[in-house]
Coordinates of C-alpha atoms in Angstrom, one line a residue:
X1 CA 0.0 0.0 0.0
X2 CA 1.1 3.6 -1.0
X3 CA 0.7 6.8 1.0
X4 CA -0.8 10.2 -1.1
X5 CA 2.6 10.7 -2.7
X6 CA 3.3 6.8 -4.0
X7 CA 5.5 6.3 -0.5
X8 CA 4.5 3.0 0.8
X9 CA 3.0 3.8 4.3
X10 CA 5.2 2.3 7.2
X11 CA 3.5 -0.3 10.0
X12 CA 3.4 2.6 12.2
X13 CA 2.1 5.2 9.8
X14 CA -1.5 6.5 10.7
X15 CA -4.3 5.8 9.0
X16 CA -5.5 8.0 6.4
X17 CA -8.8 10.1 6.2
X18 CA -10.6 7.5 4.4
X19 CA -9.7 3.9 6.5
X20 CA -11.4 3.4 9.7
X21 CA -10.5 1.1 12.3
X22 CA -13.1 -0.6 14.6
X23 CA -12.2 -2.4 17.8
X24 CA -13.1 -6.2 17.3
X25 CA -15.7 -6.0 20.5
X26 CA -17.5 -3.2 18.6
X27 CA -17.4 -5.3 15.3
X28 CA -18.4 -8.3 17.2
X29 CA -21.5 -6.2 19.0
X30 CA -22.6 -4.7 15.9
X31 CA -22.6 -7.6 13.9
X32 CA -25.1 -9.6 17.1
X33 CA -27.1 -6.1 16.8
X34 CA -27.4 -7.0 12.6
X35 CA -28.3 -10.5 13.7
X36 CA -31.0 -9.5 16.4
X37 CA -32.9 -6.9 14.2
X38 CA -32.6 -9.3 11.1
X39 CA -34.5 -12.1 13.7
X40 CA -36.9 -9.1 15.1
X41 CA -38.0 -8.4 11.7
X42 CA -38.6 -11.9 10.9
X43 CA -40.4 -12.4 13.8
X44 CA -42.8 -9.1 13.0
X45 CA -43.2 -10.6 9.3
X46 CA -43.9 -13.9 10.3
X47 CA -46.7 -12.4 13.0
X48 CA -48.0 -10.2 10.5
X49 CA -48.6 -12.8 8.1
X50 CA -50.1 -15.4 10.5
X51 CA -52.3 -12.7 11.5
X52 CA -53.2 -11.7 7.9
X53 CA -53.6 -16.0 7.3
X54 CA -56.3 -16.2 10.6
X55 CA -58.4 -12.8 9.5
X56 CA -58.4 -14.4 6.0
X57 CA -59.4 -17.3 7.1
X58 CA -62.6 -16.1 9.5
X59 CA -64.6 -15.3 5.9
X60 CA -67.1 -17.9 5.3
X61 CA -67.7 -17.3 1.0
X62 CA -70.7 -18.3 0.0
X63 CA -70.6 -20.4 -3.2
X64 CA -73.5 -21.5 -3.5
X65 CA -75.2 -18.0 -4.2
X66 CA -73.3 -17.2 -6.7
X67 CA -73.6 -20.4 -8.9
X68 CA -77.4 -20.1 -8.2
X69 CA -77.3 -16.4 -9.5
X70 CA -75.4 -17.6 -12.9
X71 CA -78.1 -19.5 -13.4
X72 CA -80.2 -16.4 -14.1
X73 CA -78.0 -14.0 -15.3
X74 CA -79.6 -13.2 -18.2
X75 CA -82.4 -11.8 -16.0
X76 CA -80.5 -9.4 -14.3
X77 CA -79.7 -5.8 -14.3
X78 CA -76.9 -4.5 -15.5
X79 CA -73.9 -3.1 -13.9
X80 CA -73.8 0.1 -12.5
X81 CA -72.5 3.5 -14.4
X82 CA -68.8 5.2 -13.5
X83 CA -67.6 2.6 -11.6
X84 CA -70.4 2.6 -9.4
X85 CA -70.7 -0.5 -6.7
X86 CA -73.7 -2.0 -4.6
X87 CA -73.1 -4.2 -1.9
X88 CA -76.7 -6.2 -0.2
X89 CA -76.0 -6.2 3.5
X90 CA -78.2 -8.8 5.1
X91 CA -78.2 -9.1 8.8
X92 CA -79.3 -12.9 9.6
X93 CA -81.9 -13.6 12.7
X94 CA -81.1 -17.1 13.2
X95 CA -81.1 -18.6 16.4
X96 CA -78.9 -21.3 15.9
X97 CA -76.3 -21.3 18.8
X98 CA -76.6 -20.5 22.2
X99 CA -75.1 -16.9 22.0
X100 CA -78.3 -16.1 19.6
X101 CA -80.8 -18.4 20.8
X102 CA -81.1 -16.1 23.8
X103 CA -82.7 -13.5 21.6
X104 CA -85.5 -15.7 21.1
X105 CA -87.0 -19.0 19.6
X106 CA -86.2 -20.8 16.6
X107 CA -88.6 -19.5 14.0
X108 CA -86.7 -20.5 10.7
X109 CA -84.1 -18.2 9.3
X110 CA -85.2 -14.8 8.0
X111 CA -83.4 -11.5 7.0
X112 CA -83.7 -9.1 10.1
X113 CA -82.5 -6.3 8.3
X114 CA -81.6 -5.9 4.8
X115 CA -79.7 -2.7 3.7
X116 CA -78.4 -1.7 -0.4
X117 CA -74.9 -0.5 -0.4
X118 CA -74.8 1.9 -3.2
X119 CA -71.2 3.1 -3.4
X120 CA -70.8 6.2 -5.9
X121 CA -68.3 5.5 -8.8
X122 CA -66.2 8.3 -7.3
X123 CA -66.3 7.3 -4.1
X124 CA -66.8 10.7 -2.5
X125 CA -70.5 9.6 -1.6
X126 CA -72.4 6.3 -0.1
X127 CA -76.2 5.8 0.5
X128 CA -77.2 3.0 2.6
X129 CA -81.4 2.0 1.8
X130 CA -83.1 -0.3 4.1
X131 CA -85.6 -2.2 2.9
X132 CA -88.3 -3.3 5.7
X133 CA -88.9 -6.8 6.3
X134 CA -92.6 -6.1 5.9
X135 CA -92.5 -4.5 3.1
X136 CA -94.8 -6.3 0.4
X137 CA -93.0 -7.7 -2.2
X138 CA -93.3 -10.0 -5.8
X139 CA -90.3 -13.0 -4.7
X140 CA -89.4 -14.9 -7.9
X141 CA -89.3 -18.9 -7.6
X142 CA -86.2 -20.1 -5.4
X143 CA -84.1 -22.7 -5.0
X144 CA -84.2 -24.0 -1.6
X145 CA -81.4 -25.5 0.5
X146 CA -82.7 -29.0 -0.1
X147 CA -83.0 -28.1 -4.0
X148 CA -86.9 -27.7 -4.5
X149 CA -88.1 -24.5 -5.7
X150 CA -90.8 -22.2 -4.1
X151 CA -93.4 -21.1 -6.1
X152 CA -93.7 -17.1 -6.9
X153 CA -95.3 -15.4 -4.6
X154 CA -96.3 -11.8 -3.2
X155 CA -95.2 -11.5 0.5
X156 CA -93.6 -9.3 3.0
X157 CA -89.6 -9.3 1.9
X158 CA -88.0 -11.2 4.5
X159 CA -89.4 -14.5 3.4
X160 CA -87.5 -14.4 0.4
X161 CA -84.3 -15.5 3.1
X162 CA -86.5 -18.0 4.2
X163 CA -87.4 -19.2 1.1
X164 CA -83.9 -19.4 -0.7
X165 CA -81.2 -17.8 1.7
X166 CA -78.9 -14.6 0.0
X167 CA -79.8 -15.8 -4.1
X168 CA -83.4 -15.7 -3.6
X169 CA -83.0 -11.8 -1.3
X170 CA -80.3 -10.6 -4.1
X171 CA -82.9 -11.7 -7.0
X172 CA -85.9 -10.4 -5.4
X173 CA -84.3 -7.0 -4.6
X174 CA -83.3 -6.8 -8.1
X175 CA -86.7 -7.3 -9.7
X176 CA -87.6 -4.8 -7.2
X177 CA -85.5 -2.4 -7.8
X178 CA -83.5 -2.9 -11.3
X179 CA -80.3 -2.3 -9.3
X180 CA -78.0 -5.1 -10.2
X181 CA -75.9 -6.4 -7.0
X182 CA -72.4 -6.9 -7.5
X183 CA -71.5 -8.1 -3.7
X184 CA -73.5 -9.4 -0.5
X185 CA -72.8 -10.0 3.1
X186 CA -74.8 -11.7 5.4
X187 CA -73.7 -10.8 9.0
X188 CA -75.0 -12.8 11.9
X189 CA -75.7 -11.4 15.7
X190 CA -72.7 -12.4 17.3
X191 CA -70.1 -10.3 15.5
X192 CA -72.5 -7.1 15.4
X193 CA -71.6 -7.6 19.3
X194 CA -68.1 -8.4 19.2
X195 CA -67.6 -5.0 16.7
X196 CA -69.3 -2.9 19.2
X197 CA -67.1 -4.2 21.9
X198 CA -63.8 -4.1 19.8
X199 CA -64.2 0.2 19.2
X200 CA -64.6 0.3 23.3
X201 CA -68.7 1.0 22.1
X202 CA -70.9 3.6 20.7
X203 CA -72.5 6.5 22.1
X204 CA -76.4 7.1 22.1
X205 CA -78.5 9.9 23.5
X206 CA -81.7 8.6 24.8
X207 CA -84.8 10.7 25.7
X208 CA -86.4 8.5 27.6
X209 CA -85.4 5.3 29.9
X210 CA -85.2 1.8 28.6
X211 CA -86.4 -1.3 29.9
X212 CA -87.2 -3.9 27.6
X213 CA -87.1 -7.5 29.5
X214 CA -87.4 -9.2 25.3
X215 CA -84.5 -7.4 24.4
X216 CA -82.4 -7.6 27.8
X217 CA -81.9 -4.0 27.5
X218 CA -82.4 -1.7 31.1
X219 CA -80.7 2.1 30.2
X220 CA -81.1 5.2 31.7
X221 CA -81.9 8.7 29.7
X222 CA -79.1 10.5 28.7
X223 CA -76.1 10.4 27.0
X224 CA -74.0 6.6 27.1
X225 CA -72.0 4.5 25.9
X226 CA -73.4 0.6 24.6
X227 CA -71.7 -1.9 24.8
X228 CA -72.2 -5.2 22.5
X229 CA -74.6 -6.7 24.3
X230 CA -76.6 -3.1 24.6
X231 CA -75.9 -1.9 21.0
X232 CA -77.6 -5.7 20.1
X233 CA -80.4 -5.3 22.1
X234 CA -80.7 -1.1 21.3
X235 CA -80.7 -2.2 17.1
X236 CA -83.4 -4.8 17.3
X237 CA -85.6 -3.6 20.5
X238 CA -89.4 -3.3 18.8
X239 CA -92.3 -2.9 20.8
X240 CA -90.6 -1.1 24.3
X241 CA -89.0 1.9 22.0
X242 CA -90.4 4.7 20.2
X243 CA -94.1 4.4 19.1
X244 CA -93.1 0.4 18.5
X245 CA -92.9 0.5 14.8
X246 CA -90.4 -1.5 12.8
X247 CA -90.5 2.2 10.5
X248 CA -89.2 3.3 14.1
X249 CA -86.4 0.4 14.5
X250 CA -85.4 1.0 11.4
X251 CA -84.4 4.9 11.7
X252 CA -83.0 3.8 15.2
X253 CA -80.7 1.4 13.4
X254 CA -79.3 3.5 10.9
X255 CA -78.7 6.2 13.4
X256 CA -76.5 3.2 15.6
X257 CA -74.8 2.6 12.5
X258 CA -73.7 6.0 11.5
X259 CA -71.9 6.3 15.0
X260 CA -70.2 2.9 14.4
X261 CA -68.7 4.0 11.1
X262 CA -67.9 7.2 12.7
X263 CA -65.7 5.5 15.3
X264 CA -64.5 2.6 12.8
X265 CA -63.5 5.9 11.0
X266 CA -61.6 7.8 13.7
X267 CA -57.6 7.8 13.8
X268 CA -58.3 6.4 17.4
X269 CA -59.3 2.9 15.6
X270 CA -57.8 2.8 11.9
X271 CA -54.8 4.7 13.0
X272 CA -53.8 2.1 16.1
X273 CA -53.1 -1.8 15.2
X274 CA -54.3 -2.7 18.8
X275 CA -57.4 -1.1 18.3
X276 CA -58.0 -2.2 14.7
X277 CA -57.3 -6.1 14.7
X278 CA -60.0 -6.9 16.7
X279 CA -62.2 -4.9 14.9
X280 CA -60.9 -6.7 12.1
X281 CA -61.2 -10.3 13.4
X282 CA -64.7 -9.3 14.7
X283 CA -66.0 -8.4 11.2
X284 CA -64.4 -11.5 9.6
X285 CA -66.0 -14.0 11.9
X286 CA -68.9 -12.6 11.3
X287 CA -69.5 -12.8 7.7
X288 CA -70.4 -15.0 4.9
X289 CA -70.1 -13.7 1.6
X290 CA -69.8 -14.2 -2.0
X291 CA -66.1 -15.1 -3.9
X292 CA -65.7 -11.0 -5.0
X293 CA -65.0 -10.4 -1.5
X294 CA -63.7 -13.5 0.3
X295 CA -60.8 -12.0 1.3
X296 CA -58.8 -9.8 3.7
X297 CA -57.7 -7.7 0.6
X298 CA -60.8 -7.6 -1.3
X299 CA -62.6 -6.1 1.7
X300 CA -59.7 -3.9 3.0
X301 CA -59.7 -2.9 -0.9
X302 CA -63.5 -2.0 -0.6
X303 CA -62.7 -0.1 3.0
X304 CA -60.0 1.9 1.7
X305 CA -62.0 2.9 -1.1
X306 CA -64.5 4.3 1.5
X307 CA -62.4 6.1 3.7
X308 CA -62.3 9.3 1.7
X309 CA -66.3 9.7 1.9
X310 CA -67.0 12.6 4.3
X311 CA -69.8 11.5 7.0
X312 CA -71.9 13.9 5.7
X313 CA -71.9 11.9 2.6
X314 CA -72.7 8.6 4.1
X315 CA -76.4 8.8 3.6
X316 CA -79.3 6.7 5.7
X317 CA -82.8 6.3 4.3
X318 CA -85.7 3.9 4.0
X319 CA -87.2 2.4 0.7
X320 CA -90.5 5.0 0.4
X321 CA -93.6 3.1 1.5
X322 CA -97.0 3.2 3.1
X323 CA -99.2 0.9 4.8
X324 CA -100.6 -1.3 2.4
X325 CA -104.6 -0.8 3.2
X326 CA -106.1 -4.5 3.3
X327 CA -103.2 -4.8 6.1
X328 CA -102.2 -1.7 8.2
X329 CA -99.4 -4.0 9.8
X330 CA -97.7 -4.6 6.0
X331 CA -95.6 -1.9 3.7
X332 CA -96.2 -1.1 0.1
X333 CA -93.7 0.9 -2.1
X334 CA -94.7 4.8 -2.0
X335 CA -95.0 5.7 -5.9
X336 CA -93.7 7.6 -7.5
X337 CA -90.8 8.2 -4.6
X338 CA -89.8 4.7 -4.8
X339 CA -89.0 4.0 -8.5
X340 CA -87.6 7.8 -8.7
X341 CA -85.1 6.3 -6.0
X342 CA -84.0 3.1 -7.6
X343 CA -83.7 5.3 -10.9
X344 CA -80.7 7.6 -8.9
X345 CA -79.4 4.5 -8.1
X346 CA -79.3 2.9 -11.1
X347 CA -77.7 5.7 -13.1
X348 CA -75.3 6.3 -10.0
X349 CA -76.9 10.0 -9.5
X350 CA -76.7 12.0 -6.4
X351 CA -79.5 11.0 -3.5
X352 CA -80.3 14.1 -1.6
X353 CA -81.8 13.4 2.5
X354 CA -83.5 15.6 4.5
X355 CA -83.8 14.4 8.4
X356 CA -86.8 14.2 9.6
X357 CA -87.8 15.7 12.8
X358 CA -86.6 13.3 15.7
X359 CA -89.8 13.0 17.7
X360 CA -89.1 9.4 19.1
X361 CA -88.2 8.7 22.5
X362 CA -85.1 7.5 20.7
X363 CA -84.7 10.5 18.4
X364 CA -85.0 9.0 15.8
X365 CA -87.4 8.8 12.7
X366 CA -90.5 7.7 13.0
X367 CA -92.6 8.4 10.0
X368 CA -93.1 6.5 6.9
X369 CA -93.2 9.1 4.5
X370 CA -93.8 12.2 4.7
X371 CA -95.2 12.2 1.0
X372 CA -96.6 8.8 1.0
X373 CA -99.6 9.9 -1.8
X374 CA -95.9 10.9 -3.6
X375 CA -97.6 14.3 -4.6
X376 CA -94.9 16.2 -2.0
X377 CA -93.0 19.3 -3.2
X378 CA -90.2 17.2 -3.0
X379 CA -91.0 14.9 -5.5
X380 CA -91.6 17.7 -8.8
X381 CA -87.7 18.9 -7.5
X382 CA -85.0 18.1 -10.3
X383 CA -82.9 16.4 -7.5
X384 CA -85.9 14.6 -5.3
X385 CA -85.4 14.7 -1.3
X386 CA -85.8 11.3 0.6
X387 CA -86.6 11.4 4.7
X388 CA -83.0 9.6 6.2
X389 CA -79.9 11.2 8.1
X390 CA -76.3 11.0 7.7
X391 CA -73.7 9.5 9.4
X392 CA -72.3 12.7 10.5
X393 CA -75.2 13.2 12.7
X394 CA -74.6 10.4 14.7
X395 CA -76.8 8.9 17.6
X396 CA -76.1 12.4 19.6
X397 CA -76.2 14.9 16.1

C-alpha cells in the first residue's frame, strides 16, 4: 500500500482520512445487533402474516349463491355506471347457537335487516337504503337449501331469506328495484356484538329510559355509551321503544350505524393496530359472503375505497312506503318516490336526504313518508329529497 505521494506507508504510519479502524468488540457487538434486528423483523413478518392468514381465514364465502345467480343471469340488471358499486348487507336472525338463541326462539331463518350498499363510482359519496322486512313484495321462484323451488309469490320481503337464503334476497331485490348487485354479506348477531365491543362501544343519546325484559336491554336517559350486548339489544328492540314501529327500528338502526362508522373511522381505531385487529377479526368472523370479496384484501380494498367519503356523505334512508290498506301491519312501495329512488341509483346519481324531525323517544325517525300519496314538493324537485340522516349526525347529532 502507498501513501498520497506513491511512498509505501510504514507499519506505524497512521491511517488515512478515508480507513477506519473498529475495535473487534464493537465489530463483534454490531454484527449480534445485525443479527437481532434481522431475527426481530422476521419475527414481525412472520406475526404479520399469520395474522393476515387467521383474519383471512374467519370469511365464510358463500358459493353456492353465486352459482345459483349464474343461473339467471340473463335476467338481471346491468352493472352500475362510472364505476359505481352495490353491496346487499343482510343481517341474519337465526337462532342457531346458544349466543343467539337467547334472543328468542327458533322460527326458521329470515333476513332481520336488509340494507343496499350503493357506493358512488367516485367514491366521494355512499347511501345506505333499508328495505323493511314487511314490506310487500313479488319474490321470484327459489331454490331451496334441499333443492326444490318455491313457487312465486307476493309477501312481505323477508321470506325471500327463508325461502332461498342470500340468491333468492339478491334476486328479489333486483326485480324490485333494477339495481343489479355486485357483492352481498350476510352478517349474523354475534359479530354485530363483538364490533361494538372491539371500538370500546358507541354513544347514544336517549330521551327516555329503557327497559325492555325481550330485548335484555335496562338504560337510563341521557347520553352513554353501549356496549355489544346493549348496542344488540338497542338495534333490534321493537315494541318497548319509540311508538313500536319497525319504521321506528329502522331509523333507530341507521342512526347506531352512522356512529359505528364514525368510530371505525376515527384515527383512534384505523390509526392504532391494537385497536384495529380486533375490529378486524370481529368483522371477519362474522360474515359469509360471495367469492368478489372473500378475502382480507378484497374487503380492505373495498374499506379503503371508502375512507375518503366525508360522513356527511354517508347517507341513511328507508325504501318509500305506506301501509298497504287491506293490512295496516304490512308496507307497500310509496309511488312515485320509490321507483324515482332506484332510478338515482341505477344511473349512480346524487341521492339528496332531508332528516326528519326526531320526535321518538329515541330521536329517531319515525314516520313512513312524509309524502306517502308521492304528490310532495319534494317529488316535482329536479334532485328529489328522501326522509334519512347522515352518518355525521350520529346517535347524539
Amino acid at each position: 500500500m502507498t501513501d498520497s505521494a506513491g511512498t509505501p506507508a510504514g507499519p506505524g504510519a497512521p491511517a488515512g482520512r478515508g480507513d477506519s479502524v473498529v475495535p473487534p468488540r464493537r465489530r463483534r457487538w454490531l454484527r449480534w445487533a445485525a443479527l437481532g434486528v434481522s431475527v426481530l423483523l422476521l419475527a414481525v413478518a412472520g406475526v404479520s402474516w399469520w395474522l393476515y392468514r387467521k383474519l383471512d381465514d374467519n370469511i365464510t364465502t358463500d358459493i353456492t349463491t353465486a352459482e345459483e345467480l349464474e343461473r339467471y343471469e340473463r335476467e338481471r340488471p346491468h352493472p352500475a355506471p362510472h364505476g359505481a358499486m352495490n353491496v346487499l348487507l343482510i343481517g341474519s336472525d337465526t337462532r342457531a347457537g346458544a349466543e343467539n338463541r337467547k334472543y328468542g326462539r327458533a322460527q326458521g331463518q329470515r333476513s332481520d335487516t336488509t340494507i343496499l350498499l350503493h357506493l358512488a363510482g367516485d367514491r366521494r359519496s355512499t347511501t345506505a337504503v333499508s328495505i323493511p322486512r314487511d314490506l310487500l313484495v313479488d319474490i321470484p321462484s327459489c331454490r331451496t337449501a334441499q333443492g326444490a323451488r318455491t313457487p312465486e309469490a307476493y309477501t312481505q320481503f323477508n321470506v325471500a331469506y327463508q325461502y332461498g337464503g342470500a340468491a333468492c334476497t339478491i334476486r328479489t331485490v333486483e326485480q324490485l328495484t333494477g339495481v343489479r348487485i355486485d357483492h352481498h354479506m350476510v352478517i349474523d348477531f354475534h359479530g354485530f356484538k363483538d364490533m361494538v365491543d372491539a371500538v370500546d362501544g358507541v354513544e347514544v343519546c336517549l330521551r327516555e329510559p329503557i327497559d325492555d325484559k325481550a330485548a335484555h336491554l335496562k338504560l337510563k336517559a341521557g347520553r352513554q355509551t353501549l356496549d355489544g350486548e346493549q348496542a344488540l339489544g338497542f338495534v333490534r328492540a321493537r315494541k318497548s321503544l319509540g311508538n313500536g314501529s319497525d319504521t321506528d327500528r329502522m331509523g333507530r338502526q341507521q342512526q347506531f350505524l352512522g356512529a359505528l362508522f364514525n368510530k371505525v373511522q376515527s384515527n383512534g381505531v384505523l390509526l392504532n393496530p391494537t385497536r384495529l385487529y380486533p375490529v378486524l377479526d370481529a368483522a371477519t368472523r362474522s360474515i359469509t359472503t360471495d367469492p368478489g370479496l372473500a378475502s382480507l384484501k378484497d374487503l380492505y380494498d373495498l374499506t379503503r375505497s371508502m375512507r375518503g367519503v366525508p360522513p356527511e356523505n354517508v347517507r341513511f334512508l328507508t325504501v318509500p312506503r305506506k301501509p298497504y290498506p287491506p293490512d295496516p301491519n304490512r308496507d307497500e312501495l310509496s309511488e312515485p318516490k320509490a321507483s324515482a329512488l332506484f332510478e338515482r341509483l341505477r344511473k349512480d346519481e346524487p341521492v339528496a336526504v332531508a332528516r326528519p324531525d326526531a320526535t321518538a323517544s329515541t330521536g329517531t325517525a319515525t314516520e313512513r313518508d312524509e309524502n306517502a300519496d308521492g304528490s310532495g314538493a319534494s317529488d316535482r324537485r329536479a334532485t328529489p329529497t328522501f326522509s334519512g340522516t347522515d352518518a355525521a349526525s350520529g346517535m347524539c347529532g
